[in-house]
Amino acid sequence: MAGDAAASIELLLVEDDAGDALLVEELLIDGNVPNRLTWVRSLAEAREALAGGGRSRCVLLDLHLPDAQGLDALKVVLAEAPEAAVIVLTGLAEAEAGLAAVAAGAQDYLVKGQLEPEWLGRAIRYAVQRKQTETAAAALQTGRLRAEENARLERGLLPNPLLTTDDVSVVARYRPGRATSLLGGDFYDVVERPDGVHAVIGDVAGHGPVEAALGVCLRVAWRSFVLAGARGPRLLALLEQLLMAERDDEETFVTLTSVTLAPDRATAKVLRAGHPAMIVREPDGGARLVETRGGMALGLLPGMDDWQEDDVPLRPGTELVLFTDGLFEGETGPDGRRLDLDGLLRLAGRGGDLAAEPFVDFLITEAEEASAGYGGLGDDVAVLSLGWKE
């Protein structure tokens, strides 16, 4: 076809009558419509042309084909090419069919016996513009709904600590993975009770809306169980039972660490279920990895684990830094080398003089920069720092 290829409209003509197809082609030339026209004679050929997200921006569709009639053909084309504008071609006595086609999703209809070059060109241009507007509006609506869903998930995953004392330092951060701006399955919470300050950080395998919803469920359940008095391995067993009831996939599992700062301020009780070690920051600026006894992640072998609770001694001003594996699993080299826990500890040592809040921000920023040249941090990251104030 004539015309600038860069400005050409990709057209698919679905018409079994060779004479009508030739007429449409001549009208496009006379109407000076830059186009790249593909002509097919049946719905089956149209489906082949549209398969795999074809480039057609506009489909001219005859409603009477050898293998489809009326709105049935239109429905197939709309399903195969949801982003293409569709104009149906009708006979002189089929105005009602044309209106029905527009109501069913076509952008316009044209009567074959009344086609004029100018009308055809205008109809095609307007149809393409309307479809682009509809597509943009739909994308905007989808983005708004995703933002609202993200806000709901955020309220569930990232709660305000339930504290009655000012003697506890709590700093929490959440960073979604690079693949999506939506929150994933990482979660945390902090609750104060007479027997101490309880905290949890967890990670549902995966990072999408399903995992996020499950993370919300587990986070809320953890708070409820703690408020109801569940402690130690019994608490993890209850969470695992809930996970088994709520998960859609039997292979879904959850890692978590549960910590209790004892009222004597000298110890912290730690329970781990397949979760990474934590960093202990000492008042003098030193940092060390502490890997207490643990057990398998929740949901791997339901009912078969025996989680062990350990005591970690604390000095005044000691901070416990809990995190999910997204913080240290980013690639930092061309050979697939990762930051890993040792590299994360080195970063922690460099931020030894920082207070809790800037330290957490420093740790995340440095981990991101370490993997920036190799794709960045691909998984969600949650970090929770807590400890008694001096």
Coordinates of C-alpha atoms in Angstrom, one line a residue:
M1 CA 0.0 0.0 0.0
A2 CA 1.0 3.6 -0.6
G3 CA 1.9 5.9 2.3
D4 CA 4.5 6.4 4.9
A5 CA 5.1 3.1 6.6
A6 CA 5.8 4.8 10.0
A7 CA 2.3 6.4 9.9
S8 CA 0.5 3.5 8.3
I9 CA -2.5 1.9 10.0
E10 CA -2.3 -1.9 10.3
L11 CA -5.6 -3.1 8.8
L12 CA -7.0 -6.6 8.6
L13 CA -9.9 -7.0 6.2
V14 CA -12.0 -10.1 6.9
E15 CA -14.2 -10.5 3.7
D16 CA -15.0 -13.5 1.7
D17 CA -16.2 -11.6 -1.4
A18 CA -13.3 -10.7 -3.7
G19 CA -15.2 -7.9 -5.3
D20 CA -16.0 -6.2 -2.0
A21 CA -12.4 -6.7 -0.9
L22 CA -11.1 -5.0 -4.0
L23 CA -13.6 -2.1 -3.5
V24 CA -12.4 -1.6 0.1
E25 CA -8.8 -1.5 -1.2
E26 CA -9.6 1.1 -3.9
L27 CA -11.5 3.2 -1.4
L28 CA -8.5 3.3 0.9
I29 CA -6.3 4.5 -1.9
D30 CA -8.8 7.1 -3.0
G31 CA -9.3 8.2 0.6
N32 CA -5.5 8.7 1.0
V33 CA -5.5 6.4 4.1
P34 CA -1.9 5.3 4.7
N35 CA -2.2 1.6 5.5
R36 CA -0.8 -1.9 5.4
L37 CA -3.7 -4.1 4.5
T38 CA -4.0 -7.8 5.0
W39 CA -6.9 -9.6 3.4
V40 CA -8.3 -12.9 4.7
R41 CA -11.5 -14.7 3.5
S42 CA -12.7 -16.5 6.7
L43 CA -12.8 -16.3 10.4
A44 CA -10.3 -19.1 10.7
E45 CA -7.8 -17.2 8.6
A46 CA -8.5 -14.1 10.7
R47 CA -7.7 -16.0 13.9
E48 CA -4.4 -17.1 12.3
A49 CA -3.5 -13.5 11.4
L50 CA -4.4 -12.3 14.9
A51 CA -2.7 -15.1 16.8
G52 CA -0.1 -14.2 19.2
G53 CA -1.1 -10.5 19.6
G54 CA -0.9 -9.5 15.9
R55 CA -0.1 -5.9 15.0
S56 CA -3.5 -5.1 13.5
R57 CA -4.8 -1.8 14.9
C58 CA -8.1 -2.0 13.0
V59 CA -10.1 -4.9 11.8
L60 CA -12.7 -4.5 9.0
L61 CA -15.1 -7.4 9.6
D62 CA -17.8 -8.7 7.3
L63 CA -20.6 -10.2 9.4
H64 CA -21.3 -12.9 6.8
L65 CA -18.4 -15.3 6.5
P66 CA -18.2 -19.0 5.4
D67 CA -17.4 -20.2 8.9
A68 CA -19.2 -17.6 11.1
Q69 CA -22.2 -15.3 11.0
G70 CA -23.2 -12.1 12.7
L71 CA -22.1 -11.4 16.3
D72 CA -20.4 -14.8 16.7
A73 CA -17.7 -13.6 14.3
L74 CA -17.3 -10.3 16.2
K75 CA -17.0 -12.0 19.5
V76 CA -14.1 -14.2 18.2
V77 CA -12.3 -11.2 16.8
L78 CA -12.7 -9.1 20.0
A79 CA -11.3 -12.0 22.0
E80 CA -8.4 -12.6 19.6
A81 CA -7.5 -8.9 19.3
P82 CA -8.7 -7.0 22.4
E83 CA -6.6 -4.0 21.6
A84 CA -7.6 -3.6 18.0
A85 CA -10.4 -1.3 16.8
V86 CA -13.2 -3.3 15.0
I87 CA -15.4 -1.9 12.3
V88 CA -18.1 -4.2 11.0
L89 CA -19.3 -4.2 7.4
T90 CA -23.0 -4.7 6.8
G91 CA -25.5 -4.9 4.0
L92 CA -28.0 -2.2 3.1
A93 CA -30.8 -3.8 5.1
E94 CA -28.7 -4.6 8.2
A95 CA -28.6 -1.4 10.2
E96 CA -29.9 -3.1 13.3
A97 CA -27.1 -5.7 13.0
G98 CA -24.6 -2.9 12.8
L99 CA -26.0 -1.2 15.9
A100 CA -26.0 -4.6 17.8
A101 CA -22.3 -5.0 16.8
V102 CA -21.4 -1.6 18.2
A103 CA -23.3 -2.5 21.4
A104 CA -21.3 -5.8 21.6
G105 CA -17.9 -4.0 21.4
A106 CA -17.3 -2.8 17.8
Q107 CA -16.2 0.8 17.4
D108 CA -18.4 1.5 14.4
Y109 CA -20.3 -0.1 11.5
L110 CA -20.3 0.8 7.8
V111 CA -22.9 -0.1 5.1
K112 CA -21.1 -1.6 2.1
G113 CA -23.4 0.0 -0.5
Q114 CA -22.8 3.4 1.0
L115 CA -19.1 3.5 1.3
E116 CA -17.2 6.6 0.3
P117 CA -13.4 7.1 0.4
E118 CA -13.7 10.0 2.8
W119 CA -16.1 8.2 5.1
L120 CA -14.1 5.1 5.2
G121 CA -10.9 6.9 6.1
R122 CA -12.6 9.0 8.7
A123 CA -14.3 5.9 10.3
I124 CA -11.0 4.0 10.5
R125 CA -9.1 6.9 12.0
Y126 CA -11.8 7.7 14.6
A127 CA -12.2 4.0 15.4
V128 CA -8.5 3.6 16.1
Q129 CA -8.5 6.8 18.2
R130 CA -11.5 5.7 20.2
K131 CA -10.0 2.3 20.8
Q132 CA -6.8 3.9 22.0
T133 CA -8.7 6.1 24.4
E134 CA -10.7 3.1 25.7
T135 CA -7.5 1.1 26.2
A136 CA -5.8 4.0 28.0
A137 CA -8.9 4.5 30.2
A138 CA -9.0 0.8 31.0
A139 CA -5.2 0.9 31.9
L140 CA -5.8 3.9 34.1
Q141 CA -8.7 2.2 35.9
T142 CA -6.6 -1.0 36.4
G143 CA -3.8 1.1 37.8
R144 CA -6.2 2.8 40.2
L145 CA -7.6 -0.5 41.3
R146 CA -4.1 -1.9 41.8
A147 CA -3.2 1.1 43.9
E148 CA -6.3 0.7 46.0
E149 CA -5.5 -3.0 46.5
N150 CA -1.9 -2.2 47.3
A151 CA -3.1 0.3 50.0
R152 CA -5.4 -2.4 51.5
L153 CA -2.6 -4.9 51.5
E154 CA -0.2 -2.3 53.0
R155 CA -2.6 -1.7 55.9
G156 CA -2.7 -5.4 56.6
L157 CA 1.0 -6.2 56.1
L158 CA 2.6 -3.1 57.6
P159 CA 0.7 -2.4 60.8
N160 CA 1.4 0.1 63.5
P161 CA 3.2 -1.5 66.5
L162 CA 0.8 -2.1 69.4
L163 CA 2.9 -0.5 72.2
T164 CA 2.0 1.2 75.4
T165 CA 5.6 2.0 76.4
D166 CA 8.1 4.5 75.0
D167 CA 11.0 2.4 76.2
V168 CA 11.2 0.2 73.0
S169 CA 12.8 1.3 69.8
V170 CA 11.1 -0.1 66.7
V171 CA 12.1 0.7 63.1
A172 CA 10.4 -1.1 60.2
R173 CA 10.8 -0.9 56.5
Y174 CA 9.2 -2.6 53.5
R175 CA 10.5 -2.5 49.9
P176 CA 8.6 -4.4 47.1
G177 CA 10.6 -6.4 44.6
R178 CA 11.6 -4.8 41.3
A179 CA 9.2 -7.0 39.3
T180 CA 6.1 -5.2 40.6
S181 CA 5.2 -2.2 42.7
L182 CA 2.7 -4.3 44.5
L183 CA 3.5 -5.6 48.0
G184 CA 4.5 -9.3 48.2
G185 CA 4.3 -11.8 50.9
D186 CA 6.7 -10.4 53.5
F187 CA 5.1 -9.2 56.8
Y188 CA 6.0 -8.1 60.3
D189 CA 4.3 -7.0 63.5
V190 CA 5.1 -5.9 67.0
V191 CA 2.8 -6.3 70.1
E192 CA 3.5 -5.4 73.7
R193 CA 2.1 -7.7 76.5
P194 CA 2.8 -8.0 80.2
D195 CA 5.3 -10.8 79.6
G196 CA 7.3 -8.7 77.1
V197 CA 7.4 -7.1 73.7
H198 CA 6.6 -9.7 70.9
A199 CA 7.7 -9.3 67.3
V200 CA 7.5 -11.3 64.2
I201 CA 8.9 -11.1 60.7
G202 CA 7.8 -13.6 58.0
D203 CA 8.0 -14.3 54.3
V204 CA 5.4 -16.2 52.2
A205 CA 7.2 -17.9 49.3
G206 CA 6.6 -15.8 46.2
H207 CA 5.8 -12.1 45.8
G208 CA 2.4 -11.4 44.3
P209 CA -1.1 -10.4 45.4
V210 CA -2.0 -14.0 46.4
E211 CA 1.1 -14.2 48.6
A212 CA 0.4 -10.8 50.0
A213 CA -3.1 -11.7 51.0
L214 CA -1.8 -14.8 52.7
G215 CA 0.8 -12.7 54.5
V216 CA -1.9 -10.4 55.7
C217 CA -3.9 -13.4 57.0
L218 CA -0.9 -14.8 58.9
R219 CA 0.2 -11.4 60.3
V220 CA -3.3 -10.7 61.7
A221 CA -3.5 -14.3 63.0
W222 CA -0.1 -13.9 64.7
R223 CA -1.3 -10.7 66.5
S224 CA -4.5 -12.4 67.6
F225 CA -2.8 -15.5 68.9
V226 CA -0.2 -13.4 70.8
L227 CA -3.0 -11.3 72.4
A228 CA -4.8 -14.5 73.3
G229 CA -1.7 -15.8 75.1
A230 CA -0.2 -18.3 72.6
R231 CA 3.6 -18.5 73.1
G232 CA 6.6 -20.5 71.9
P233 CA 6.3 -23.5 69.6
R234 CA 2.5 -23.6 70.2
L235 CA 2.3 -20.2 68.5
L236 CA 4.0 -21.5 65.3
A237 CA 1.9 -24.6 65.3
L238 CA -1.3 -22.5 65.3
L239 CA 0.1 -20.4 62.4
E240 CA 1.0 -23.5 60.4
Q241 CA -2.6 -24.9 60.9
L242 CA -3.9 -21.6 59.6
L243 CA -1.5 -21.7 56.6
M244 CA -2.7 -25.1 55.6
A245 CA -6.3 -24.0 55.7
E246 CA -5.8 -20.8 53.7
R247 CA -3.1 -21.7 51.1
D248 CA -4.2 -22.5 47.6
D249 CA -1.1 -24.4 46.7
E250 CA 0.2 -27.3 48.9
E251 CA 3.8 -26.3 48.1
T252 CA 3.3 -22.8 49.6
F253 CA 5.5 -22.4 52.7
V254 CA 6.3 -19.6 55.1
T255 CA 9.6 -18.7 56.9
L256 CA 9.4 -16.5 60.0
T257 CA 11.2 -15.5 63.1
S258 CA 9.3 -14.7 66.3
V259 CA 11.1 -12.7 69.1
T260 CA 10.1 -11.8 72.6
L261 CA 12.0 -9.1 74.5
A262 CA 11.7 -10.2 78.1
P263 CA 10.6 -7.6 80.7
D264 CA 13.9 -8.0 82.5
R265 CA 15.5 -6.5 79.4
A266 CA 18.4 -8.9 79.7
T267 CA 17.2 -11.6 77.3
A268 CA 15.2 -12.2 74.1
K269 CA 13.4 -15.4 73.3
V270 CA 13.8 -16.4 69.7
L271 CA 11.9 -18.9 67.6
R272 CA 12.9 -19.5 63.9
A273 CA 11.1 -21.5 61.3
G274 CA 13.3 -21.7 58.2
H275 CA 14.1 -18.0 58.4
P276 CA 17.5 -16.4 58.1
A277 CA 19.7 -15.5 61.0
M278 CA 19.4 -12.0 62.6
I279 CA 22.0 -9.3 63.1
V280 CA 22.6 -8.2 66.7
R281 CA 23.9 -4.6 67.0
E282 CA 25.8 -3.9 70.2
P283 CA 25.8 -0.5 71.9
D284 CA 29.5 -0.1 71.0
G285 CA 28.7 -0.2 67.3
G286 CA 29.7 -3.8 66.7
A287 CA 27.5 -6.2 64.7
R288 CA 27.3 -10.0 64.7
L289 CA 25.1 -12.7 63.1
V290 CA 23.1 -14.8 65.5
E291 CA 21.6 -18.0 64.2
T292 CA 19.6 -19.6 66.9
R293 CA 18.2 -23.1 66.8
G294 CA 15.3 -23.4 64.5
G295 CA 13.1 -25.7 62.5
M296 CA 11.6 -26.1 59.1
A297 CA 9.5 -23.4 57.5
L298 CA 5.8 -23.5 58.1
G299 CA 3.9 -25.8 55.7
L300 CA 6.9 -27.9 54.4
L301 CA 6.1 -30.9 56.5
P302 CA 2.9 -30.0 58.5
G303 CA 2.8 -31.3 62.0
M304 CA 6.3 -32.9 61.7
D305 CA 8.5 -30.2 63.1
D306 CA 9.7 -29.5 66.6
W307 CA 10.7 -25.8 66.8
Q308 CA 13.2 -24.8 69.5
E309 CA 13.2 -21.6 71.4
D310 CA 16.5 -20.0 72.4
D311 CA 17.5 -17.2 74.8
V312 CA 19.7 -14.5 73.4
P313 CA 21.4 -12.3 76.0
L314 CA 21.0 -8.6 75.6
R315 CA 22.9 -5.6 77.0
P316 CA 21.3 -2.2 77.4
G317 CA 21.1 -0.6 74.0
T318 CA 21.3 -3.8 72.0
E319 CA 19.3 -3.9 68.8
L320 CA 18.0 -7.0 67.1
V321 CA 17.7 -6.6 63.3
L322 CA 15.4 -9.0 61.6
F323 CA 15.0 -9.2 57.8
T324 CA 13.7 -11.3 55.0
D325 CA 16.0 -13.0 52.4
G326 CA 15.3 -10.4 49.7
L327 CA 17.8 -8.2 51.5
F328 CA 20.8 -10.4 50.8
E329 CA 19.9 -12.5 47.8
G330 CA 20.5 -9.9 45.1
E331 CA 23.2 -10.8 42.6
T332 CA 26.4 -8.7 43.0
G333 CA 28.6 -10.3 40.2
P334 CA 28.4 -11.6 36.7
D335 CA 28.9 -15.2 37.9
G336 CA 25.7 -15.2 39.9
R337 CA 27.5 -14.3 43.1
R338 CA 25.2 -12.9 45.8
L339 CA 25.6 -10.6 48.8
D340 CA 24.7 -13.4 51.2
L341 CA 24.7 -13.0 55.0
D342 CA 28.4 -12.5 55.3
G343 CA 28.3 -9.6 52.8
L344 CA 25.3 -8.2 54.7
L345 CA 27.2 -8.3 58.0
R346 CA 30.0 -6.4 56.4
L347 CA 27.6 -3.7 55.4
A348 CA 26.2 -3.7 58.9
G349 CA 29.7 -3.1 60.2
R350 CA 30.1 -0.1 58.0
G351 CA 27.0 1.5 59.5
G352 CA 27.9 0.8 63.1
D353 CA 27.9 4.4 64.2
L354 CA 24.3 5.0 62.9
A355 CA 21.2 5.1 65.1
A356 CA 18.5 2.5 64.5
E357 CA 16.4 4.3 61.8
P358 CA 19.3 5.6 59.6
F359 CA 21.0 2.2 60.0
V360 CA 18.0 0.3 58.6
D361 CA 17.8 2.8 55.7
F362 CA 21.6 2.5 55.2
L363 CA 21.5 -1.3 55.1
I364 CA 18.7 -1.4 52.4
T365 CA 20.4 1.3 50.3
E366 CA 23.8 -0.4 50.4
A367 CA 22.3 -3.8 49.5
E368 CA 20.5 -2.2 46.6
E369 CA 23.6 -0.5 45.4
A370 CA 25.7 -3.7 45.7
S371 CA 23.3 -5.4 43.3
A372 CA 22.4 -2.4 41.1
G373 CA 24.5 -3.5 38.1
Y374 CA 23.1 -7.0 38.1
G375 CA 19.4 -6.5 38.2
G376 CA 19.0 -5.1 41.7
L377 CA 17.0 -6.6 44.6
G378 CA 14.5 -8.8 42.8
D379 CA 12.6 -10.0 45.8
D380 CA 10.6 -8.1 48.4
V381 CA 12.5 -6.8 51.4
A382 CA 11.3 -6.4 55.0
V383 CA 13.5 -5.2 57.8
L384 CA 12.6 -4.9 61.5
S385 CA 14.9 -3.4 64.1
L386 CA 13.9 -3.5 67.8
G387 CA 15.4 -3.2 71.2
W388 CA 15.1 -1.6 74.6
K389 CA 16.2 2.1 74.7
E390 CA 19.2 2.9 76.9

